[in-house]
Amino acid sequence: GAVVSQHPSRVICKSGTSVKIECRSLDFQATTMFWYRQFPKQSLMLMATSNEGSKATYEQGVEKDKFLINHASLTLSTLTVTSAHPEDSSFYICSASGPAEAFFGQGTRLTVV
Amino acid sequence: AQSVTQLDSQVPVFEEAPVELRCNYSSSVSVYLFWYVQYPNQGLQLLLKYLSGSTLVKGINGFEAEFNKSQTSFHLRKPSVHISDTAEYFCAVSVLYSSASKIIFGSGTRLSIRP
């Protein structure tokens, strides 16, 4: 299957700072990528759809000004958690996909202290 | 709209016993269905997928699932589990969005294996 690389795998940041997470599609061009969040012992919830060259589409309840998404090329989408707070601590995972199935990155565990 | 329901949040099983993890889906159109496994503190791993063709799908680690359109189910089975199968299992459905697959996950089932 296709390879999606996500970086960093773990990050600890201070409350009030911003953190950028990168998601790269290594072997195919992805005009659309997706960002998910998983709180401890819960399922993965779709946060937003990242569209190459246009604005991201956010799911209901997700603050677009807090979770900035940039999809500047066909192989790279970034998620920036701005002014992070402890409640933003979570596991974030991206996917790139074709019409039939999705390929997931390794995930990023964010801890805000 | 497509959705997935996993009725069992936890399934405890003795080692070497068979297991079935239940999944029901809701969709008004043809679906693609998946089972993913997540080991503690790790990312997702695809176990198996149903895109078309044979309704019995075989995956990795000895798991299989059967697509049942009339019952809108996609239950996951393994005839004999091992301690190493302890993990969280997610059933998922694919929603087509602008030629890309948006994956909608079920709530997950925690499989715990007892020696």
Tab-separated table of N, CA and C in Angstrom, chain A:
chain	number	residue	atom	x	y	z
A	1	GLY	N	0.808	-1.200	0.000
A	1	GLY	CA	0.000	0.000	0.000
A	1	GLY	C	0.843	1.253	0.000
A	2	ALA	N	0.191	2.355	-0.176
A	2	ALA	CA	0.894	3.629	-0.210
A	2	ALA	C	1.452	3.973	1.167
A	3	VAL	N	2.437	4.849	1.170
A	3	VAL	CA	3.103	5.230	2.411
A	3	VAL	C	2.796	6.677	2.735
A	4	VAL	N	2.367	6.883	3.961
A	4	VAL	CA	2.125	8.230	4.467
A	4	VAL	C	3.019	8.424	5.684
A	5	SER	N	3.798	9.477	5.656
A	5	SER	CA	4.740	9.744	6.739
A	5	SER	C	4.272	10.934	7.542
A	6	GLN	N	4.232	10.791	8.840
A	6	GLN	CA	3.770	11.868	9.723
A	6	GLN	C	4.893	12.188	10.709
A	7	HIS	N	5.084	13.477	10.931
A	7	HIS	CA	6.183	13.916	11.788
A	7	HIS	C	5.791	15.156	12.578
A	8	PRO	N	6.112	15.262	13.854
A	8	PRO	CA	6.852	14.282	14.650
A	8	PRO	C	5.929	13.183	15.176
A	9	SER	N	6.509	12.149	15.743
A	9	SER	CA	5.689	11.089	16.316
A	9	SER	C	5.243	11.455	17.733
A	10	ARG	N	6.086	12.228	18.402
A	10	ARG	CA	5.724	12.685	19.744
A	10	ARG	C	6.203	14.114	19.906
A	11	VAL	N	5.438	14.904	20.616
A	11	VAL	CA	5.864	16.270	20.905
A	11	VAL	C	5.254	16.707	22.233
A	12	ILE	N	6.088	17.366	23.012
A	12	ILE	CA	5.641	17.960	24.262
A	12	ILE	C	5.857	19.453	24.136
A	13	CYS	N	4.841	20.228	24.417
A	13	CYS	CA	4.993	21.677	24.300
A	13	CYS	C	4.372	22.365	25.512
A	14	LYS	N	4.781	23.587	25.684
A	14	LYS	CA	4.251	24.373	26.793
A	14	LYS	C	2.911	24.985	26.417
A	15	SER	N	2.074	25.150	27.387
A	15	SER	CA	0.776	25.768	27.168
A	15	SER	C	0.959	27.163	26.575
A	16	GLY	N	0.195	27.472	25.542
A	16	GLY	CA	0.284	28.772	24.901
A	16	GLY	C	1.140	28.801	23.659
A	17	THR	N	1.919	27.784	23.434
A	17	THR	CA	2.756	27.731	22.233
A	17	THR	C	2.021	27.022	21.111
A	18	SER	N	2.614	27.073	19.916
A	18	SER	CA	2.015	26.416	18.750
A	18	SER	C	2.860	25.230	18.318
A	19	VAL	N	2.204	24.260	17.761
A	19	VAL	CA	2.887	23.039	17.320
A	19	VAL	C	2.445	22.706	15.902
A	20	LYS	N	3.412	22.378	15.045
A	20	LYS	CA	3.096	22.015	13.673
A	20	LYS	C	3.340	20.525	13.460
A	21	ILE	N	2.380	19.878	12.845
A	21	ILE	CA	2.487	18.456	12.521
A	21	ILE	C	2.441	18.319	11.004
A	22	GLU	N	3.374	17.550	10.454
A	22	GLU	CA	3.434	17.365	9.005
A	22	GLU	C	2.944	15.989	8.594
A	23	CYS	N	2.282	15.950	7.461
A	23	CYS	CA	1.795	14.690	6.901
A	23	CYS	C	2.195	14.650	5.432
A	24	ARG	N	3.006	13.688	5.069
A	24	ARG	CA	3.505	13.579	3.703
A	24	ARG	C	3.052	12.284	3.044
A	25	SER	N	2.550	12.422	1.848
A	25	SER	CA	2.240	11.264	1.030
A	25	SER	C	3.468	10.979	0.184
A	26	LEU	N	4.120	9.849	0.429
A	26	LEU	CA	5.441	9.619	-0.153
A	26	LEU	C	5.412	9.074	-1.580
A	27	ASP	N	4.366	8.371	-1.952
A	27	ASP	CA	4.437	7.737	-3.269
A	27	ASP	C	3.196	7.946	-4.126
A	28	PHE	N	2.341	8.875	-3.733
A	28	PHE	CA	1.270	9.258	-4.656
A	28	PHE	C	0.814	10.671	-4.325
A	29	GLN	N	0.189	11.288	-5.291
A	29	GLN	CA	-0.265	12.659	-5.119
A	29	GLN	C	-1.657	12.660	-4.499
A	30	ALA	N	-1.788	13.409	-3.459
A	30	ALA	CA	-3.045	13.429	-2.711
A	30	ALA	C	-3.643	14.833	-2.740
A	31	THR	N	-4.688	15.009	-3.524
A	31	THR	CA	-5.346	16.311	-3.532
A	31	THR	C	-6.168	16.520	-2.262
A	32	THR	N	-6.507	15.430	-1.621
A	32	THR	CA	-7.292	15.510	-0.392
A	32	THR	C	-6.637	14.670	0.683
A	33	MET	N	-6.488	15.243	1.853
A	33	MET	CA	-5.975	14.503	3.007
A	33	MET	C	-6.893	14.798	4.180
A	34	PHE	N	-6.861	13.929	5.173
A	34	PHE	CA	-7.772	14.060	6.295
A	34	PHE	C	-6.996	14.045	7.611
A	35	TRP	N	-7.503	14.788	8.573
A	35	TRP	CA	-6.904	14.846	9.905
A	35	TRP	C	-7.905	14.335	10.943
A	36	TYR	N	-7.405	13.439	11.809
A	36	TYR	CA	-8.227	12.844	12.861
A	36	TYR	C	-7.595	13.130	14.222
A	37	ARG	N	-8.435	13.058	15.239
A	37	ARG	CA	-7.954	13.215	16.609
A	37	ARG	C	-8.512	12.059	17.427
A	38	GLN	N	-7.686	11.545	18.333
A	38	GLN	CA	-8.114	10.441	19.178
A	38	GLN	C	-7.746	10.758	20.626
A	39	PHE	N	-8.753	10.931	21.465
A	39	PHE	CA	-8.524	11.098	22.893
A	39	PHE	C	-8.343	9.722	23.516
A	40	PRO	N	-7.722	9.660	24.703
A	40	PRO	CA	-7.445	8.361	25.331
A	40	PRO	C	-8.697	7.499	25.455
A	41	LYS	N	-8.545	6.259	25.077
A	41	LYS	CA	-9.599	5.250	25.180
A	41	LYS	C	-10.849	5.616	24.361
A	42	GLN	N	-10.661	6.416	23.324
A	42	GLN	CA	-11.781	6.758	22.464
A	42	GLN	C	-11.449	6.432	21.019
A	43	SER	N	-12.431	6.618	20.167
A	43	SER	CA	-12.241	6.324	18.758
A	43	SER	C	-11.591	7.520	18.053
A	44	LEU	N	-11.346	7.352	16.777
A	44	LEU	CA	-10.764	8.419	15.974
A	44	LEU	C	-11.894	9.262	15.395
A	45	MET	N	-11.799	10.540	15.613
A	45	MET	CA	-12.823	11.450	15.128
A	45	MET	C	-12.233	12.345	14.047
A	46	LEU	N	-12.929	12.447	12.949
A	46	LEU	CA	-12.475	13.309	11.867
A	46	LEU	C	-12.542	14.761	12.305
A	47	MET	N	-11.424	15.460	12.131
A	47	MET	CA	-11.377	16.880	12.472
A	47	MET	C	-11.645	17.750	11.250
A	48	ALA	N	-10.934	17.436	10.173
A	48	ALA	CA	-10.995	18.318	9.011
A	48	ALA	C	-10.522	17.594	7.769
A	49	THR	N	-10.949	18.137	6.648
A	49	THR	CA	-10.528	17.661	5.332
A	49	THR	C	-9.632	18.718	4.723
A	50	SER	N	-8.444	18.286	4.349
A	50	SER	CA	-7.440	19.195	3.807
A	50	SER	C	-7.461	19.116	2.286
A	51	ASN	N	-7.670	20.235	1.640
A	51	ASN	CA	-7.782	20.276	0.179
A	51	ASN	C	-6.605	21.039	-0.419
A	52	GLU	N	-5.898	20.428	-1.307
A	52	GLU	CA	-4.742	21.050	-1.934
A	52	GLU	C	-5.141	22.323	-2.668
A	53	GLY	N	-4.514	23.415	-2.308
A	53	GLY	CA	-4.728	24.682	-2.996
A	53	GLY	C	-5.977	25.430	-2.588
A	54	SER	N	-6.692	24.930	-1.598
A	54	SER	CA	-7.887	25.644	-1.139
A	54	SER	C	-8.059	25.468	0.360
A	55	LYS	N	-9.095	26.093	0.880
A	55	LYS	CA	-9.303	26.048	2.329
A	55	LYS	C	-9.729	24.665	2.798
A	56	ALA	N	-9.346	24.384	4.028
A	56	ALA	CA	-9.759	23.115	4.624
A	56	ALA	C	-11.228	23.180	5.026
A	57	THR	N	-11.812	22.022	5.111
A	57	THR	CA	-13.194	21.903	5.573
A	57	THR	C	-13.183	21.271	6.950
A	58	TYR	N	-13.766	21.951	7.919
A	58	TYR	CA	-13.723	21.486	9.302
A	58	TYR	C	-15.039	20.827	9.707
A	59	GLU	N	-14.910	19.821	10.540
A	59	GLU	CA	-16.096	19.170	11.085
A	59	GLU	C	-16.719	20.064	12.161
A	60	GLN	N	-17.978	19.826	12.399
A	60	GLN	CA	-18.698	20.618	13.386
A	60	GLN	C	-18.016	20.507	14.748
A	61	GLY	N	-17.829	21.641	15.394
A	61	GLY	CA	-17.233	21.657	16.716
A	61	GLY	C	-15.726	21.803	16.728
A	62	VAL	N	-15.085	21.775	15.576
A	62	VAL	CA	-13.638	21.934	15.496
A	62	VAL	C	-13.325	23.383	15.145
A	63	GLU	N	-12.518	24.022	15.969
A	63	GLU	CA	-12.217	25.442	15.775
A	63	GLU	C	-11.183	25.622	14.671
A	64	LYS	N	-11.560	26.244	13.591
A	64	LYS	CA	-10.642	26.407	12.472
A	64	LYS	C	-9.505	27.365	12.787
A	65	ASP	N	-9.732	28.324	13.691
A	65	ASP	CA	-8.660	29.248	14.037
A	65	ASP	C	-7.646	28.629	14.984
A	66	LYS	N	-8.039	27.555	15.622
A	66	LYS	CA	-7.123	26.885	16.542
A	66	LYS	C	-6.325	25.793	15.816
A	67	PHE	N	-6.964	25.129	14.913
A	67	PHE	CA	-6.325	24.038	14.172
A	67	PHE	C	-6.178	24.483	12.716
A	68	LEU	N	-5.025	25.073	12.443
A	68	LEU	CA	-4.769	25.614	11.111
A	68	LEU	C	-4.237	24.523	10.190
A	69	ILE	N	-4.857	24.380	9.053
A	69	ILE	CA	-4.445	23.358	8.097
A	69	ILE	C	-4.002	24.026	6.817
A	70	ASN	N	-2.824	23.592	6.348
A	70	ASN	CA	-2.281	24.084	5.091
A	70	ASN	C	-1.939	22.901	4.199
A	71	HIS	N	-2.429	22.935	2.993
A	71	HIS	CA	-2.173	21.839	2.044
A	71	HIS	C	-1.565	22.470	0.799
A	72	ALA	N	-0.297	22.822	0.912
A	72	ALA	CA	0.354	23.637	-0.108
A	72	ALA	C	0.792	22.859	-1.339
A	73	SER	N	0.934	21.548	-1.201
A	73	SER	CA	1.355	20.746	-2.355
A	73	SER	C	0.586	19.443	-2.376
A	74	LEU	N	0.767	18.683	-3.430
A	74	LEU	CA	0.032	17.431	-3.563
A	74	LEU	C	0.558	16.327	-2.652
A	75	THR	N	1.647	16.599	-1.947
A	75	THR	CA	2.217	15.561	-1.082
A	75	THR	C	2.362	15.996	0.370
A	76	LEU	N	1.964	17.203	0.699
A	76	LEU	CA	2.183	17.683	2.057
A	76	LEU	C	0.988	18.460	2.589
A	77	SER	N	0.524	18.036	3.757
A	77	SER	CA	-0.475	18.788	4.511
A	77	SER	C	0.077	18.990	5.918
A	78	THR	N	-0.163	20.175	6.463
A	78	THR	CA	0.294	20.444	7.824
A	78	THR	C	-0.871	20.860	8.698
A	79	LEU	N	-0.796	20.444	9.949
A	79	LEU	CA	-1.774	20.832	10.964
A	79	LEU	C	-1.022	21.593	12.037
A	80	THR	N	-1.413	22.822	12.299
A	80	THR	CA	-0.789	23.611	13.356
A	80	THR	C	-1.799	23.822	14.470
A	81	VAL	N	-1.428	23.367	15.649
A	81	VAL	CA	-2.260	23.593	16.826
A	81	VAL	C	-1.776	24.896	17.440
A	82	THR	N	-2.581	25.924	17.383
A	82	THR	CA	-2.161	27.231	17.853
A	82	THR	C	-2.576	27.443	19.305
A	83	SER	N	-1.728	28.159	20.041
A	83	SER	CA	-2.010	28.461	21.448
A	83	SER	C	-2.527	27.209	22.163
A	84	ALA	N	-1.690	26.206	22.153
A	84	ALA	CA	-2.104	24.907	22.685
A	84	ALA	C	-2.378	24.965	24.184
A	85	HIS	N	-3.372	24.207	24.595
A	85	HIS	CA	-3.715	24.070	26.007
A	85	HIS	C	-3.716	22.594	26.366
A	86	PRO	N	-3.652	22.285	27.648
A	86	PRO	CA	-3.619	20.872	28.059
A	86	PRO	C	-4.755	20.031	27.482
A	87	GLU	N	-5.911	20.637	27.276
A	87	GLU	CA	-7.041	19.867	26.724
A	87	GLU	C	-6.849	19.504	25.254
A	88	ASP	N	-5.833	20.098	24.615
A	88	ASP	CA	-5.505	19.730	23.229
A	88	ASP	C	-4.609	18.501	23.164
A	89	SER	N	-4.146	18.066	24.324
A	89	SER	CA	-3.319	16.851	24.368
A	89	SER	C	-4.126	15.688	23.800
A	90	SER	N	-3.549	15.040	22.807
A	90	SER	CA	-4.294	13.996	22.114
A	90	SER	C	-3.369	13.296	21.134
A	91	PHE	N	-3.914	12.296	20.451
A	91	PHE	CA	-3.210	11.609	19.378
A	91	PHE	C	-3.805	12.113	18.072
A	92	TYR	N	-2.974	12.682	17.216
A	92	TYR	CA	-3.434	13.230	15.946
A	92	TYR	C	-2.890	12.343	14.822
A	93	ILE	N	-3.747	12.016	13.870
A	93	ILE	CA	-3.329	11.132	12.792
A	93	ILE	C	-3.899	11.620	11.468
A	94	CYS	N	-3.104	11.526	10.436
A	94	CYS	CA	-3.545	11.996	9.131
A	94	CYS	C	-3.729	10.823	8.183
A	95	SER	N	-4.438	11.069	7.104
A	95	SER	CA	-4.548	10.051	6.069
A	95	SER	C	-4.548	10.699	4.703
A	96	ALA	N	-4.041	9.945	3.751
A	96	ALA	CA	-4.124	10.303	2.343
A	96	ALA	C	-4.787	9.121	1.658
A	97	SER	N	-5.589	9.397	0.662
A	97	SER	CA	-6.332	8.267	0.128
A	97	SER	C	-6.666	8.406	-1.343
A	98	GLY	N	-6.912	7.249	-1.931
A	98	GLY	CA	-7.480	7.187	-3.258
A	98	GLY	C	-8.980	7.019	-3.121
A	99	PRO	N	-9.639	6.653	-4.197
A	99	PRO	CA	-11.103	6.541	-4.149
A	99	PRO	C	-11.627	5.360	-3.345
A	100	ALA	N	-10.774	4.372	-3.070
A	100	ALA	CA	-11.278	3.175	-2.400
A	100	ALA	C	-10.833	3.057	-0.950
A	101	GLU	N	-9.625	3.428	-0.657
A	101	GLU	CA	-9.161	3.253	0.709
A	101	GLU	C	-8.179	4.345	1.094
A	102	ALA	N	-7.961	4.439	2.398
A	102	ALA	CA	-7.087	5.472	2.928
A	102	ALA	C	-5.823	4.851	3.495
A	103	PHE	N	-4.772	5.648	3.528
A	103	PHE	CA	-3.497	5.223	4.099
A	103	PHE	C	-3.146	6.205	5.198
A	104	PHE	N	-2.828	5.670	6.363
A	104	PHE	CA	-2.659	6.510	7.540
A	104	PHE	C	-1.197	6.717	7.892
A	105	GLY	N	-0.934	7.908	8.425
A	105	GLY	CA	0.370	8.164	9.001
A	105	GLY	C	0.503	7.442	10.328
A	106	GLN	N	1.679	7.552	10.916
A	106	GLN	CA	1.965	6.837	12.153
A	106	GLN	C	1.339	7.509	13.368
A	107	GLY	N	0.892	8.746	13.184
A	107	GLY	CA	0.275	9.464	14.284
A	107	GLY	C	1.265	10.321	15.056
A	108	THR	N	0.734	11.344	15.713
A	108	THR	CA	1.527	12.247	16.544
A	108	THR	C	0.874	12.348	17.906
A	109	ARG	N	1.633	12.029	18.926
A	109	ARG	CA	1.094	12.162	20.285
A	109	ARG	C	1.520	13.511	20.826
A	110	LEU	N	0.563	14.379	21.023
A	110	LEU	CA	0.824	15.728	21.517
A	110	LEU	C	0.483	15.793	22.996
A	111	THR	N	1.449	16.285	23.775
A	111	THR	CA	1.231	16.520	25.191
A	111	THR	C	1.505	17.988	25.467
A	112	VAL	N	0.524	18.668	26.003
A	112	VAL	CA	0.672	20.086	26.328
A	112	VAL	C	0.773	20.211	27.841
A	113	VAL	N	1.864	20.816	28.295
A	113	VAL	CA	2.087	20.909	29.747
A	113	VAL	C	1.992	22.358	30.220
